[in-house]
Amino acid sequence: ISHGAFICEYYATEYFQWNYTDKDVSLSYLPYAHIFEQGLFVFSLISGFAHGYYSGDPALIFNDL
């Protein structure tokens, strides 16, 4: 995916007026090589909310939350 596509993702969030704040948190559970995880990570950096990662054990994902 190009850098321009990541910027386009940011402008799409402005268009839909999703109002994320610094109190919001995203939890990644897909592999980082997955394009959705990459986009979500960049989106969290641009929008200023926290981004966390789970421990790697799907049985413990609720503990990670």
GROMACS .gro file of N, CA and C in nm:
model
  195
    1ILE      N    1   0.085  -0.117   0.000
    1ILE     CA    2   0.000   0.000   0.000
    1ILE      C    3   0.090   0.123   0.000
    2SER      N    4   0.049   0.223  -0.070
    2SER     CA    5   0.133   0.343  -0.082
    2SER      C    6   0.108   0.440   0.034
    3HIS      N    7   0.199   0.535   0.048
    3HIS     CA    8   0.181   0.639   0.149
    3HIS      C    9   0.055   0.722   0.120
    4GLY      N   10   0.030   0.743  -0.007
    4GLY     CA   11  -0.089   0.818  -0.046
    4GLY      C   12  -0.218   0.749  -0.002
    5ALA      N   13  -0.217   0.616  -0.002
    5ALA     CA   14  -0.336   0.543   0.041
    5ALA      C   15  -0.361   0.563   0.191
    6PHE      N   16  -0.252   0.569   0.270
    6PHE     CA   17  -0.268   0.595   0.413
    6PHE      C   18  -0.323   0.736   0.436
    7ILE      N   19  -0.276   0.831   0.359
    7ILE     CA   20  -0.326   0.968   0.372
    7ILE      C   21  -0.473   0.973   0.329
    8CYS      N   22  -0.508   0.899   0.226
    8CYS     CA   23  -0.647   0.892   0.182
    8CYS      C   24  -0.735   0.835   0.293
    9GLU      N   25  -0.684   0.738   0.367
    9GLU     CA   26  -0.758   0.682   0.480
    9GLU      C   27  -0.787   0.789   0.584
   10TYR      N   28  -0.689   0.874   0.610
   10TYR     CA   29  -0.708   0.981   0.706
   10TYR      C   30  -0.818   1.077   0.659
   11TYR      N   31  -0.813   1.115   0.533
   11TYR     CA   32  -0.915   1.207   0.482
   11TYR      C   33  -1.054   1.143   0.481
   12ALA      N   34  -1.060   1.012   0.464
   12ALA     CA   35  -1.189   0.943   0.471
   12ALA      C   36  -1.247   0.954   0.611
   13THR      N   37  -1.164   0.947   0.712
   13THR     CA   38  -1.215   0.960   0.849
   13THR      C   39  -1.264   1.102   0.876
   14GLU      N   40  -1.200   1.200   0.818
   14GLU     CA   41  -1.250   1.337   0.831
   14GLU      C   42  -1.384   1.352   0.760
   15TYR      N   43  -1.397   1.288   0.646
   15TYR     CA   44  -1.521   1.296   0.569
   15TYR      C   45  -1.638   1.238   0.648
   16PHE      N   46  -1.616   1.122   0.711
   16PHE     CA   47  -1.723   1.058   0.789
   16PHE      C   48  -1.735   1.114   0.929
   17GLN      N   49  -1.648   1.205   0.967
   17GLN     CA   50  -1.650   1.277   1.095
   17GLN      C   51  -1.651   1.183   1.216
   18TRP      N   52  -1.561   1.086   1.214
   18TRP     CA   53  -1.543   1.000   1.331
   18TRP      C   54  -1.462   1.080   1.431
   19ASN      N   55  -1.517   1.102   1.545
   19ASN     CA   56  -1.453   1.186   1.645
   19ASN      C   57  -1.384   1.101   1.751
   20TYR      N   58  -1.261   1.065   1.726
   20TYR     CA   59  -1.182   0.989   1.822
   20TYR      C   60  -1.105   1.087   1.909
   21THR      N   61  -1.087   1.052   2.035
   21THR     CA   62  -1.013   1.137   2.127
   21THR      C   63  -0.894   1.060   2.182
   22ASP      N   64  -0.814   1.127   2.263
   22ASP     CA   65  -0.699   1.060   2.323
   22ASP      C   66  -0.740   0.957   2.429
   23LYS      N   67  -0.868   0.949   2.462
   23LYS     CA   68  -0.916   0.849   2.557
   23LYS      C   69  -0.955   0.717   2.488
   24ASP      N   70  -0.962   0.716   2.356
   24ASP     CA   71  -0.995   0.594   2.282
   24ASP      C   72  -0.872   0.505   2.269
   25VAL      N   73  -0.897   0.374   2.260
   25VAL     CA   74  -0.789   0.276   2.248
   25VAL      C   75  -0.828   0.173   2.143
   26SER      N   76  -0.733   0.134   2.062
   26SER     CA   77  -0.751   0.029   1.964
   26SER      C   78  -0.665  -0.090   2.005
   27LEU      N   79  -0.718  -0.211   1.991
   27LEU     CA   80  -0.643  -0.332   2.026
   27LEU      C   81  -0.619  -0.413   1.899
   28SER      N   82  -0.493  -0.436   1.867
   28SER     CA   83  -0.457  -0.516   1.750
   28SER      C   84  -0.449  -0.663   1.787
   29TYR      N   85  -0.515  -0.746   1.708
   29TYR     CA   86  -0.503  -0.889   1.728
   29TYR      C   87  -0.470  -0.961   1.598
   30LEU      N   88  -0.478  -0.893   1.486
   30LEU     CA   89  -0.437  -0.952   1.359
   30LEU      C   90  -0.286  -0.936   1.344
   31PRO      N   91  -0.222  -1.018   1.260
   31PRO     CA   92  -0.078  -0.997   1.236
   31PRO      C   93  -0.055  -0.860   1.174
   32TYR      N   94   0.058  -0.798   1.208
   32TYR     CA   95   0.085  -0.664   1.156
   32TYR      C   96   0.099  -0.664   1.005
   33ALA      N   97   0.133  -0.776   0.947
   33ALA     CA   98   0.144  -0.783   0.801
   33ALA      C   99   0.007  -0.768   0.735
   34HIS      N  100  -0.099  -0.784   0.809
   34HIS     CA  101  -0.234  -0.767   0.756
   34HIS      C  102  -0.257  -0.619   0.728
   35ILE      N  103  -0.305  -0.586   0.612
   35ILE     CA  104  -0.317  -0.446   0.570
   35ILE      C  105  -0.413  -0.368   0.659
   36PHE      N  106  -0.516  -0.434   0.713
   36PHE     CA  107  -0.609  -0.364   0.801
   36PHE      C  108  -0.538  -0.318   0.928
   37GLU      N  109  -0.449  -0.401   0.982
   37GLU     CA  110  -0.373  -0.362   1.102
   37GLU      C  111  -0.280  -0.246   1.073
   38GLN      N  112  -0.218  -0.246   0.959
   38GLN     CA  113  -0.129  -0.136   0.924
   38GLN      C  114  -0.208  -0.006   0.911
   39GLY      N  115  -0.322  -0.014   0.847
   39GLY     CA  116  -0.406   0.105   0.832
   39GLY      C  117  -0.458   0.156   0.964
   40LEU      N  118  -0.501   0.064   1.051
   40LEU     CA  119  -0.551   0.104   1.182
   40LEU      C  120  -0.441   0.167   1.267
   41PHE      N  121  -0.320   0.113   1.258
   41PHE     CA  122  -0.209   0.168   1.335
   41PHE      C  123  -0.178   0.311   1.289
   42VAL      N  124  -0.170   0.331   1.159
   42VAL     CA  125  -0.143   0.466   1.107
   42VAL      C  126  -0.257   0.560   1.143
   43PHE      N  127  -0.380   0.511   1.136
   43PHE     CA  128  -0.495   0.593   1.172
   43PHE      C  129  -0.488   0.634   1.319
   44SER      N  130  -0.446   0.542   1.407
   44SER     CA  131  -0.435   0.579   1.549
   44SER      C  132  -0.325   0.682   1.571
   45LEU      N  133  -0.216   0.673   1.496
   45LEU     CA  134  -0.110   0.773   1.508
   45LEU      C  135  -0.158   0.911   1.463
   46ILE      N  136  -0.228   0.915   1.352
   46ILE     CA  137  -0.276   1.042   1.299
   46ILE      C  138  -0.383   1.101   1.388
   47SER      N  139  -0.472   1.016   1.441
   47SER     CA  140  -0.585   1.064   1.520
   47SER      C  141  -0.550   1.089   1.667
   48GLY      N  142  -0.439   1.034   1.712
   48GLY     CA  143  -0.393   1.062   1.848
   48GLY      C  144  -0.450   0.974   1.957
   49PHE      N  145  -0.503   0.857   1.923
   49PHE     CA  146  -0.550   0.768   2.028
   49PHE      C  147  -0.454   0.650   2.045
   50ALA      N  148  -0.465   0.581   2.158
   50ALA     CA  149  -0.372   0.474   2.193
   50ALA      C  150  -0.395   0.350   2.107
   51HIS      N  151  -0.290   0.275   2.089
   51HIS     CA  152  -0.296   0.153   2.010
   51HIS      C  153  -0.222   0.045   2.087
   52GLY      N  154  -0.292  -0.061   2.125
   52GLY     CA  155  -0.231  -0.170   2.202
   52GLY      C  156  -0.227  -0.299   2.123
   53TYR      N  157  -0.148  -0.392   2.174
   53TYR     CA  158  -0.132  -0.523   2.110
   53TYR      C  159  -0.165  -0.632   2.210
   54TYR      N  160  -0.226  -0.738   2.162
   54TYR     CA  161  -0.261  -0.847   2.253
   54TYR      C  162  -0.142  -0.939   2.273
   55SER      N  163  -0.150  -1.023   2.372
   55SER     CA  164  -0.037  -1.105   2.415
   55SER      C  165   0.000  -1.215   2.316
   56GLY      N  166  -0.087  -1.249   2.224
   56GLY     CA  167  -0.057  -1.352   2.126
   56GLY      C  168  -0.135  -1.480   2.149
   57ASP      N  169  -0.203  -1.490   2.262
   57ASP     CA  170  -0.283  -1.607   2.292
   57ASP      C  171  -0.431  -1.571   2.279
   58PRO      N  172  -0.500  -1.624   2.176
   58PRO     CA  173  -0.641  -1.588   2.157
   58PRO      C  174  -0.729  -1.619   2.277
   59ALA      N  175  -0.691  -1.718   2.356
   59ALA     CA  176  -0.770  -1.753   2.475
   59ALA      C  177  -0.763  -1.644   2.582
   60LEU      N  178  -0.662  -1.558   2.575
   60LEU     CA  179  -0.641  -1.454   2.676
   60LEU      C  180  -0.675  -1.314   2.627
   61ILE      N  181  -0.743  -1.304   2.513
   61ILE     CA  182  -0.768  -1.172   2.455
   61ILE      C  183  -0.853  -1.084   2.546
   62PHE      N  184  -0.944  -1.145   2.624
   62PHE     CA  185  -1.026  -1.064   2.715
   62PHE      C  186  -0.942  -1.008   2.830
   63ASN      N  187  -0.837  -1.078   2.868
   63ASN     CA  188  -0.745  -1.023   2.970
   63ASN      C  189  -0.668  -0.905   2.915
   64ASP      N  190  -0.635  -0.911   2.785
   64ASP     CA  191  -0.564  -0.799   2.723
   64ASP      C  192  -0.651  -0.676   2.712
   65LEU      N  193  -0.782  -0.697   2.697
   65LEU     CA  194  -0.871  -0.582   2.690
   65LEU      C  195  -0.871  -0.508   2.822
   0.00000   0.00000   0.00000
